[in-house]
mmCIF file of C-alpha atoms in Angstrom:
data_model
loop_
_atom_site.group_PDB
_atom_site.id
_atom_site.type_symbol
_atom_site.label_atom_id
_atom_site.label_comp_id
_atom_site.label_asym_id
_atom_site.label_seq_id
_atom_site.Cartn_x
_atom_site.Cartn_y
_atom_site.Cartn_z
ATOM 1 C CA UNK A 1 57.182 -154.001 144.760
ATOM 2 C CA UNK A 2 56.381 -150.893 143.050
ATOM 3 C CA UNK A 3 53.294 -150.175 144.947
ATOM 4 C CA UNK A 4 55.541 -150.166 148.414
ATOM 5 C CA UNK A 5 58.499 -147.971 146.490
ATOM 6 C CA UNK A 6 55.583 -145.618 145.695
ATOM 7 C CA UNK A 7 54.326 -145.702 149.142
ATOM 8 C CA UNK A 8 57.876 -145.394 150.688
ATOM 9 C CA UNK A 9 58.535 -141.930 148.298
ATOM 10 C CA UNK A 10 55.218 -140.896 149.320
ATOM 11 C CA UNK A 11 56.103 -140.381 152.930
ATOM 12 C CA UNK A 12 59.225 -139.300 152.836
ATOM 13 C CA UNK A 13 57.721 -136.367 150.588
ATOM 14 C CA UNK A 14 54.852 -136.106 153.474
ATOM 15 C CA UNK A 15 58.166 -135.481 155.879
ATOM 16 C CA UNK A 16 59.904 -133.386 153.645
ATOM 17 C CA UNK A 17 56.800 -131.320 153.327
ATOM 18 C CA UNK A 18 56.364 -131.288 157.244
ATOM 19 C CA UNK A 19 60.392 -130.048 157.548
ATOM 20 C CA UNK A 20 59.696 -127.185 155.262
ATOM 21 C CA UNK A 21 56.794 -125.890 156.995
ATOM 22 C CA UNK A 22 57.993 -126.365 160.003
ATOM 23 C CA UNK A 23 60.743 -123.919 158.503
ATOM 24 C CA UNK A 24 59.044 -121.866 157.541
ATOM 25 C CA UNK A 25 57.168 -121.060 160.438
ATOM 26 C CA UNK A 26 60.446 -120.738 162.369
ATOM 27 C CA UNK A 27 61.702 -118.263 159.923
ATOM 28 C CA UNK A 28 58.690 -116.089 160.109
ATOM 29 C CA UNK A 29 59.085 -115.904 164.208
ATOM 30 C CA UNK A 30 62.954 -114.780 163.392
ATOM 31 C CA UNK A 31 62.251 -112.330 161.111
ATOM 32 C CA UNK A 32 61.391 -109.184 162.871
ATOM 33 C CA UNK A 33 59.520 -106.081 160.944
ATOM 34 C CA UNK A 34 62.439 -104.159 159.593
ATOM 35 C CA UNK A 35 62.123 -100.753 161.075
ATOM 36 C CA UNK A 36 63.948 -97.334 160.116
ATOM 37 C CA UNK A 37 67.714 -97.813 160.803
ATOM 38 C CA UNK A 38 68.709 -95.322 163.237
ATOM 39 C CA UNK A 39 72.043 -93.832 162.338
ATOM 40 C CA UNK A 40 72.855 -90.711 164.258
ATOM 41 C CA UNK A 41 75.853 -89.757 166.423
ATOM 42 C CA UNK A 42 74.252 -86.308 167.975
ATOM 43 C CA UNK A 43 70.971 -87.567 169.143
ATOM 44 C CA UNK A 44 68.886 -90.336 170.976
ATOM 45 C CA UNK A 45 65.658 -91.106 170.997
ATOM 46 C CA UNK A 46 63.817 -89.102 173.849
ATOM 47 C CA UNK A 47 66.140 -86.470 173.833
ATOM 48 C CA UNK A 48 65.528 -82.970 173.534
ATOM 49 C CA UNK A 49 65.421 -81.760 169.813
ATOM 50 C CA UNK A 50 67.500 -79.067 169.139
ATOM 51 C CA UNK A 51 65.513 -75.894 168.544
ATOM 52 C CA UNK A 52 66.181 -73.914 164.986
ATOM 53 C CA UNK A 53 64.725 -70.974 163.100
ATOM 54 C CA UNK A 54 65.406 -71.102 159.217
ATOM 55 C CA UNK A 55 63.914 -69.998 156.355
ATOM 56 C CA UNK A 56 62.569 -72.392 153.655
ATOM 57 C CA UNK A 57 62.322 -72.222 150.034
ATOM 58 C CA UNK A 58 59.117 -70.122 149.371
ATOM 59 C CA UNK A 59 60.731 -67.612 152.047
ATOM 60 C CA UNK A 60 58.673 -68.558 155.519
ATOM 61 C CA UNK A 61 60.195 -69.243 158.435
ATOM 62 C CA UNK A 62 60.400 -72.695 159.680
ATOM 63 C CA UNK A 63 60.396 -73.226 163.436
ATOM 64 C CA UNK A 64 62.213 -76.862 163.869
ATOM 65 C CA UNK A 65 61.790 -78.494 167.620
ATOM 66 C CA UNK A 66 59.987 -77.007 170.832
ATOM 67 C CA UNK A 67 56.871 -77.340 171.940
ATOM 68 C CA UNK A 68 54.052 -77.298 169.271
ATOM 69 C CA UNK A 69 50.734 -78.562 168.737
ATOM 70 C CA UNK A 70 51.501 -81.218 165.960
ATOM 71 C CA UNK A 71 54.577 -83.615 165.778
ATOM 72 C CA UNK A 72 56.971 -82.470 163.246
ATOM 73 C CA UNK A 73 58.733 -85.012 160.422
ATOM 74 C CA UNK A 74 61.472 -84.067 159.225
ATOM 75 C CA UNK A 75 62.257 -85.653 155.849
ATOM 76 C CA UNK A 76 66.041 -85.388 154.095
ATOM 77 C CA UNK A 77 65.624 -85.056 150.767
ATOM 78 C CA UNK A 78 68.352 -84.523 147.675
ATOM 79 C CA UNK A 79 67.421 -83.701 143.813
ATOM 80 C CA UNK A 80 69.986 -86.482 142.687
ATOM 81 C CA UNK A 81 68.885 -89.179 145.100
ATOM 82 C CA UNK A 82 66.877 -92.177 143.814
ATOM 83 C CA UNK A 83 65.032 -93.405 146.849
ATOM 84 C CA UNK A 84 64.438 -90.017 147.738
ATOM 85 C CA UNK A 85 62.325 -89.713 144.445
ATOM 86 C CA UNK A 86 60.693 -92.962 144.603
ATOM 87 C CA UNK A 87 59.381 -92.029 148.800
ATOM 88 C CA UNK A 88 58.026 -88.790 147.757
ATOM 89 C CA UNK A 89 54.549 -90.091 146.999
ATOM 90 C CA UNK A 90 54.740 -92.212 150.074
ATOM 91 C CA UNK A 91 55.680 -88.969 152.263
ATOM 92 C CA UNK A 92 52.832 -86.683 150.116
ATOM 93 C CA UNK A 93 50.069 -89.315 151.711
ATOM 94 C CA UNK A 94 51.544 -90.284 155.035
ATOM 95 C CA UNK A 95 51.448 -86.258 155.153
ATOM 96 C CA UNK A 96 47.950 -85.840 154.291
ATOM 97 C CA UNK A 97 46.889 -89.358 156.386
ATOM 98 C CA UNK A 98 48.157 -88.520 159.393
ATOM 99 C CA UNK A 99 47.964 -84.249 159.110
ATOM 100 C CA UNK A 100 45.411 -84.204 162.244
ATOM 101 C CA UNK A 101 48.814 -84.987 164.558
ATOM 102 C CA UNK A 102 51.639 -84.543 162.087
ATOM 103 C CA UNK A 103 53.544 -81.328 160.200
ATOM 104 C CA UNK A 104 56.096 -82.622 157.343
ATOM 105 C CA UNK A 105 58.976 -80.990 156.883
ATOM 106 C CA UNK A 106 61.484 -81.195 153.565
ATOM 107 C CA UNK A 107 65.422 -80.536 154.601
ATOM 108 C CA UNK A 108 68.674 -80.534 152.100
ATOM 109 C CA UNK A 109 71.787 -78.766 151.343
ATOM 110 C CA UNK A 110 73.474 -77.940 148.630
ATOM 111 C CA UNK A 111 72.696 -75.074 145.727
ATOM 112 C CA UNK A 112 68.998 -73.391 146.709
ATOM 113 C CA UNK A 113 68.708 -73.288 143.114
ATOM 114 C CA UNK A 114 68.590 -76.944 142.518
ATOM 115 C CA UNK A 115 66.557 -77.479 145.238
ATOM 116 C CA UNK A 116 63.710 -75.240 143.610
ATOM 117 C CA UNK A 117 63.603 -76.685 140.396
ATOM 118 C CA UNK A 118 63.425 -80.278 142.134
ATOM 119 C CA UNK A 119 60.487 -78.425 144.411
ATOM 120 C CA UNK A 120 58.830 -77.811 141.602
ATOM 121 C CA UNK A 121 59.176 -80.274 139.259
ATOM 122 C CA UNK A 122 57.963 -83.189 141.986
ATOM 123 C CA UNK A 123 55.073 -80.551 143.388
ATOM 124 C CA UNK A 124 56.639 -80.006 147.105
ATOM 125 C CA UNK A 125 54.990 -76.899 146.940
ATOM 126 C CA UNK A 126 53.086 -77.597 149.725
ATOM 127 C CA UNK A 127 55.543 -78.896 152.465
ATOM 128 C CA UNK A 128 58.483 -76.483 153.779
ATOM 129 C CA UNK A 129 61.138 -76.686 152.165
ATOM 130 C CA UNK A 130 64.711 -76.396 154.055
ATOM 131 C CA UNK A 131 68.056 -75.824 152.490
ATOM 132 C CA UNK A 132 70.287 -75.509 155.367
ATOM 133 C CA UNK A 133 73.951 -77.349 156.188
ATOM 134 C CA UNK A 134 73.177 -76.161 159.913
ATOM 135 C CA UNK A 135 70.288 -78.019 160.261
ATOM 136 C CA UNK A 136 71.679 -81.691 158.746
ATOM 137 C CA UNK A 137 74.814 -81.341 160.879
ATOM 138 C CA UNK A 138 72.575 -80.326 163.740
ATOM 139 C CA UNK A 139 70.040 -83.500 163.280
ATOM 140 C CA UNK A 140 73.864 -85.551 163.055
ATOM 141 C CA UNK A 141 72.375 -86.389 159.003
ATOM 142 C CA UNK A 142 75.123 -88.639 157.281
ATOM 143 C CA UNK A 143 73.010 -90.453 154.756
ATOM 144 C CA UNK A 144 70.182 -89.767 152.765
ATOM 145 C CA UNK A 145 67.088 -90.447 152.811
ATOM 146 C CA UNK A 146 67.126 -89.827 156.428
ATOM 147 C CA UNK A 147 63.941 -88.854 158.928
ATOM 148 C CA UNK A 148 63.833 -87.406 162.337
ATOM 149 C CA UNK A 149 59.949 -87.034 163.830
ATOM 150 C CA UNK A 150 59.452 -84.722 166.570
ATOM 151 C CA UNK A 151 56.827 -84.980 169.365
ATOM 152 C CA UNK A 152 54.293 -82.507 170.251
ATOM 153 C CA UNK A 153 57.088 -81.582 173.471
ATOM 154 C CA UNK A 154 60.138 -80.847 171.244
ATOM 155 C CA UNK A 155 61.219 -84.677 172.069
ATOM 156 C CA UNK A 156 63.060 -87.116 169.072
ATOM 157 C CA UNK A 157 60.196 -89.542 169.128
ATOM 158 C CA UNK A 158 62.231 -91.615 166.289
ATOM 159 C CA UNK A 159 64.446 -91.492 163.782
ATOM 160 C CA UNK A 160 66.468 -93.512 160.869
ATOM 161 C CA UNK A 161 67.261 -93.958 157.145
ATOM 162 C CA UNK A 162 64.016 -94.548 155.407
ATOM 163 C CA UNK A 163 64.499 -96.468 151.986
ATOM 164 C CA UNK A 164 60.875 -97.763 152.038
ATOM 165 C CA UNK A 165 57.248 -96.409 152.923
ATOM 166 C CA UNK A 166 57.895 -99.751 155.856
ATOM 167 C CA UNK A 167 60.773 -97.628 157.220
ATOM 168 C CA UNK A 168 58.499 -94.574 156.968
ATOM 169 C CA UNK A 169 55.787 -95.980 159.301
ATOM 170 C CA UNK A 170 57.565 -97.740 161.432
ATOM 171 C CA UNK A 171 58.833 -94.164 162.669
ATOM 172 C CA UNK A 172 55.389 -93.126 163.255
ATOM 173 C CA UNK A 173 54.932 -97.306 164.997
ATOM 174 C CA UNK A 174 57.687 -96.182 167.491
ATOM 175 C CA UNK A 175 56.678 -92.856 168.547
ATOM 176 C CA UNK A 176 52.948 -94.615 169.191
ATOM 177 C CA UNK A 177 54.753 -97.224 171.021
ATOM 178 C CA UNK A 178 56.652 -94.933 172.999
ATOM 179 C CA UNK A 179 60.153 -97.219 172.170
ATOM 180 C CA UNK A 180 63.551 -95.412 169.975
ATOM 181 C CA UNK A 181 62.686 -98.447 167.258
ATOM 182 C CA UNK A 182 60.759 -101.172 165.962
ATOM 183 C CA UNK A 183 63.800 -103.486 166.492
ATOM 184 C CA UNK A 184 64.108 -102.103 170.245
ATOM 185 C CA UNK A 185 59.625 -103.209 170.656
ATOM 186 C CA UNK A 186 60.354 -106.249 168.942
ATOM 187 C CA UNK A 187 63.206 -107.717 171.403
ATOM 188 C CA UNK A 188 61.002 -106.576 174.563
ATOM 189 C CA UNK A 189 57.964 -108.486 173.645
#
């Protein structure tokens, strides 16, 4: 009798074990890659990017939109922002990985004064550096961390709230794949 109770549990484990993968493997067609969450009231994907001259931090001018030979990331950034911090090594080598087809950009408002000492004390040296209310409300910015990337004809290619280094590339995924998102590719496969 205890042999067949034994063999009885044994194969209703076996099934139980065949339900869950089965589940599994449902719930890994269902969930999509989670792409950049595009936010933005002023601007769609494909449209024209509006065109600005403004001066950055170290005192250059910054040409933002039109035609150029490199697409153009621009990355909202704030001094008092968490994920902002935590993405800034992520940016610094996306930026140097992809700098054969790519110009980053650094945007805020607020006090140019904070924005220098958070320059330098994360080493943004490098990268443009933007403090300008015109250009968030221009870009339609209403949360941070927030990225809009530019192709080489003055085009938004993409754009979202980036929390993660996956949001960050699957901006550059969308402008490669010629779609606003990674949600929008994933629903027309």
């Amino acid at each position: 009798m205890s042999n067949i109770a034994l063999w009885i549990g044994l194969i209703v484990m076996a099934i139980i074990n065949y339900a869950l993968i089965r589940q599994i493997g449902v719930l890994y067609e269902r969930v999509a890659p989670a792409g950049a969450l595009a936010m933005n009231q002023k601007l769609e994907v494909g449209q024209k990017a509006p065109e600005l001259s403004l001066q950055a931090l170290a005192n250059q001018m910054v040409n933002i939109g039109g035609q150029r030979d490199k697409s153009q990331l621009i990355f909202w950034v704030s001094p008092d922002c968490p994920i902002c911090k935590t993405l800034l090594p992520a940016l610094r080598s996306a930026a140097s990985a992809e700098s054969k087809w790519l110009d980053l950009v650094l945007a805020s408002d607020g006090k140019q004064h904070d924005h220098q000492a958070f320059a330098k004390a994360q080493d943004l040296g490098g990268f443009p550096y933007i403090v300008s209310e015109l250009l968030g409300k221009t870009y339609g910015v209403a949360k941070l961390p927030y990225a809009v990337l530019i192709d080489e004809q003055g085009n938004v290619a993409s754009m979202g709230i980036v929390n993660s280094r996956e949001h960050l590339d699957s901006l550059f995924e969308a402008k490669e794949r010629e779609v606003a998102s990674i949600q929008e590719y994933m629903a027309g496969r």
